[in-house]
């Protein structure tokens, strides 16, 4: 029979199973194929916090969500249209993210008594009518996988391991995706074991054929290519993008990159990634603690490298005193904080935006540090690069805020041309005549970078207050006040050296939604959707939080009302109100989860009713 | 980079800053001995860096006309680690105290030792907090009355040499502020060592803990209370060179060389490379009846962290070629649109 094909402009699929079921791999294969077809997309993995949670339990469920479409895609999707559930626990954990009327493809063999009990079901939800509001397809995936390859003489374990590929085959059929990319990947990945190559290809094709020939699926779908900017693309996660942005800045500035870091979720991948690129002469120092991470980076910067330290909220707290030292020393330094749920240990694997105050204000005394915020996974590349540019040009520590959501999320990225990256000119002082360690560039107020090993420039620096120009220790009251103001002025002047803020939508109107960091996708989706419905709403997203861009105050004045959605209790809202004396409406969420676009849409409706 | 090395004198390493330690402080001697040794090392002045934390000892960099870095409390070893890894060409020294190095900075101290990063660590041990005016330190003796321990220190002190040896430092030594010639020799040995060199200096704080080491430094008592360690030499001491140290099992005991029962042949022969002996020598300071060993306790060679890092970089370049950004950004799965 011929099946009906429907055209969709966007789809969200969630693959969910036990940690050992290969869901991340299934998701990334579907992602690669979808990218090659020219869809726009956004993905988010969802790992269990436990390393090896018991099989079949709800703690052990691993998920991968992909949102793709023929239109612009800015988030991994609020709710999913399809849930692939390999066992009862996967169904239980993920059901609440499936929309009403959505499709469930369940591995029927996985719903045995043992797994049902582990997931806390008395009877199988596939049979008890509790899933009535969804389209449920219970497929004997394990059995069908076994049938496809039982003649190859593989162990039961190997056969079981291929069942995710069967599910992938079904999804390829359902969304009209070609299998070539995955077949090529299988051939390459398992080239040393031809029987595994054969098995996986057979299972993939069996899954595809199952969709085509059986009558349980009444419809299949097509999603046409999106209107994307031409160019060469790749998929990139936020943590990868931070690492590569730092490497790119190292190459373009000619400075060696030094990373002093202590492992912490969800920032560790930056350390992992950089430790794999030693041929760029990057030195990764896995320190004994967070403090040694930043202290070693300061030492390296003093020596003429670009010192970087990467961490998450609790680690940033530990680095506080050393950040103050870097302010006093006026050395370049990049501090990356991949924010997670807090306070204290909090929710290590969940996202939040509640370190903004800590970044902007969290030091003893007056210790201004520029604060940047990346908005999307790929945007982390640009902001890491920008952090190095500002740090070296202004001789200052710079904090880059990202969060667990964009750090782990991935999106297609137009690969930049290396020659198109802005230059990062760096100058080490070598001239001994008239050298003063705290003399300043007239425009940037940066002091000279005079590194050890330079003849004639021997000098002393430290955390004690400096005398203007000479850098000698000074307890003079007027000098102290002068230096406090000078350090502030230096950071304030950065506002003259960054692009002005751009509004998405009209330059004035009834409502401006102001966000920062990882909420970009959700706010953009929400505002676009409301604009299409004729609402007078625009979007301003801040990548520079300290100092703010010069025109932010002007922009705020052009709107009747201002809404600030944040994954905290209103930290940007407070900074904006304090600086610009404008009333703002807050929308706050602190559940360890990103915003869903609909939550922002509802708030916009409430304001503009 | 200048290859030619000027002939320096001690005064070339003195700064124009007024030295602000209390008159009579042991720190003056340590400063003078360092300034005397550096000119002999054949290293250009601009390649020296002195890094410190917080405390009286940590004022040290201000008085050295080299590159100097007065850091934050306890973190000198971590700052120095980053600098040395980034810049293996520099000669890096840490000046720290018993509070800065053993208490707040204890973690960084043990980790620099185990990594064997080539930094020279001078621990000015006066067994008291001087800068904060007289609280007990982690090396203050048990029961000591101080401002913060009116009924006596309740904690057991750290033995800095044992701590360093426990962290497998490759060079461990002890000197005395009042023995300038000996101190210079040990500083020179530390400078020449390839790896982390740890030197504890007994330093008198004449304001808050005067006389803490008087037994080891006063003319009348020092010979009977100090044993000067010399590699391959038997451990003889005493005003008349009439006493020695012998091992009974693993226990060091003092024997007389005059009583006809023992000869020099019975004594421990110092071996800087003997790990077990180094622990025995370091532990001697826990027993007041034993003389205090001074000199190089332990000195062995093992790979330096920064050399391993450099080697890994060279290996990666050999294997993958010099880092190519274009290649990195375009490697793996990519696709073209339009």
Short mmCIF file of C-alpha atoms in Angstrom, two decimals, chain A residues 302 325 328-329 437-438 458-467 470-475, chain B residues 12-21 31 35 49-72 93 95 124 131:
data_model
loop_
_atom_site.label_atom_id
_atom_site.label_comp_id
_atom_site.label_asym_id
_atom_site.label_seq_id
_atom_site.Cartn_x
_atom_site.Cartn_y
_atom_site.Cartn_z
CA UNK A 302 52.73 36.93 33.86
CA UNK A 325 44.79 39.66 42.42
CA UNK A 328 45.41 44.42 40.89
CA UNK A 329 48.22 42.97 38.76
CA UNK A 437 55.33 49.08 35.22
CA UNK A 438 52.12 51.03 35.84
CA UNK A 458 63.14 43.80 36.20
CA UNK A 459 60.30 45.02 38.39
CA UNK A 460 58.03 43.90 41.19
CA UNK A 461 54.27 43.50 41.10
CA UNK A 462 51.82 42.22 43.68
CA UNK A 463 48.48 42.45 45.41
CA UNK A 464 49.31 45.50 47.52
CA UNK A 465 48.02 48.85 46.27
CA UNK A 466 50.22 50.36 43.61
CA UNK A 467 51.47 53.86 43.22
CA UNK A 470 55.75 53.51 39.30
CA UNK A 471 53.86 50.52 40.65
CA UNK A 472 55.65 50.85 43.97
CA UNK A 473 53.68 49.90 47.07
CA UNK A 474 51.63 52.86 48.22
CA UNK A 475 49.34 53.38 51.20
CA UNK B 12 73.34 44.07 41.73
CA UNK B 13 70.50 42.11 43.27
CA UNK B 14 69.61 44.76 45.85
CA UNK B 15 66.68 47.10 45.19
CA UNK B 16 66.20 50.71 46.16
CA UNK B 17 63.33 49.74 48.48
CA UNK B 18 63.79 50.17 52.23
CA UNK B 19 63.84 46.77 53.83
CA UNK B 20 60.99 46.75 56.30
CA UNK B 21 61.64 43.65 58.37
CA UNK B 31 68.23 37.78 51.83
CA UNK B 35 72.05 37.83 47.00
CA UNK B 49 61.79 35.51 39.20
CA UNK B 50 60.99 35.59 42.91
CA UNK B 51 57.42 34.74 43.84
CA UNK B 52 55.88 34.92 47.27
CA UNK B 53 52.60 34.68 49.11
CA UNK B 54 51.71 36.66 52.23
CA UNK B 55 53.63 37.04 55.46
CA UNK B 56 56.90 38.55 56.61
CA UNK B 57 58.91 36.21 54.37
CA UNK B 58 56.79 37.14 51.38
CA UNK B 59 58.15 40.68 51.34
CA UNK B 60 61.29 39.07 49.94
CA UNK B 61 60.67 39.84 46.22
CA UNK B 62 60.55 43.59 46.89
CA UNK B 63 64.14 43.47 48.02
CA UNK B 64 65.49 41.51 45.07
CA UNK B 65 66.31 43.43 41.91
CA UNK B 66 64.95 40.69 39.69
CA UNK B 67 61.46 40.05 38.39
CA UNK B 68 59.27 39.77 41.47
CA UNK B 69 55.73 38.74 42.20
CA UNK B 70 54.09 39.28 45.58
CA UNK B 71 51.05 37.05 45.32
CA UNK B 72 48.24 36.12 47.66
CA UNK B 93 62.17 30.95 43.31
CA UNK B 95 59.88 32.70 49.25
CA UNK B 124 61.43 30.70 56.27
CA UNK B 131 52.91 39.57 60.34
#
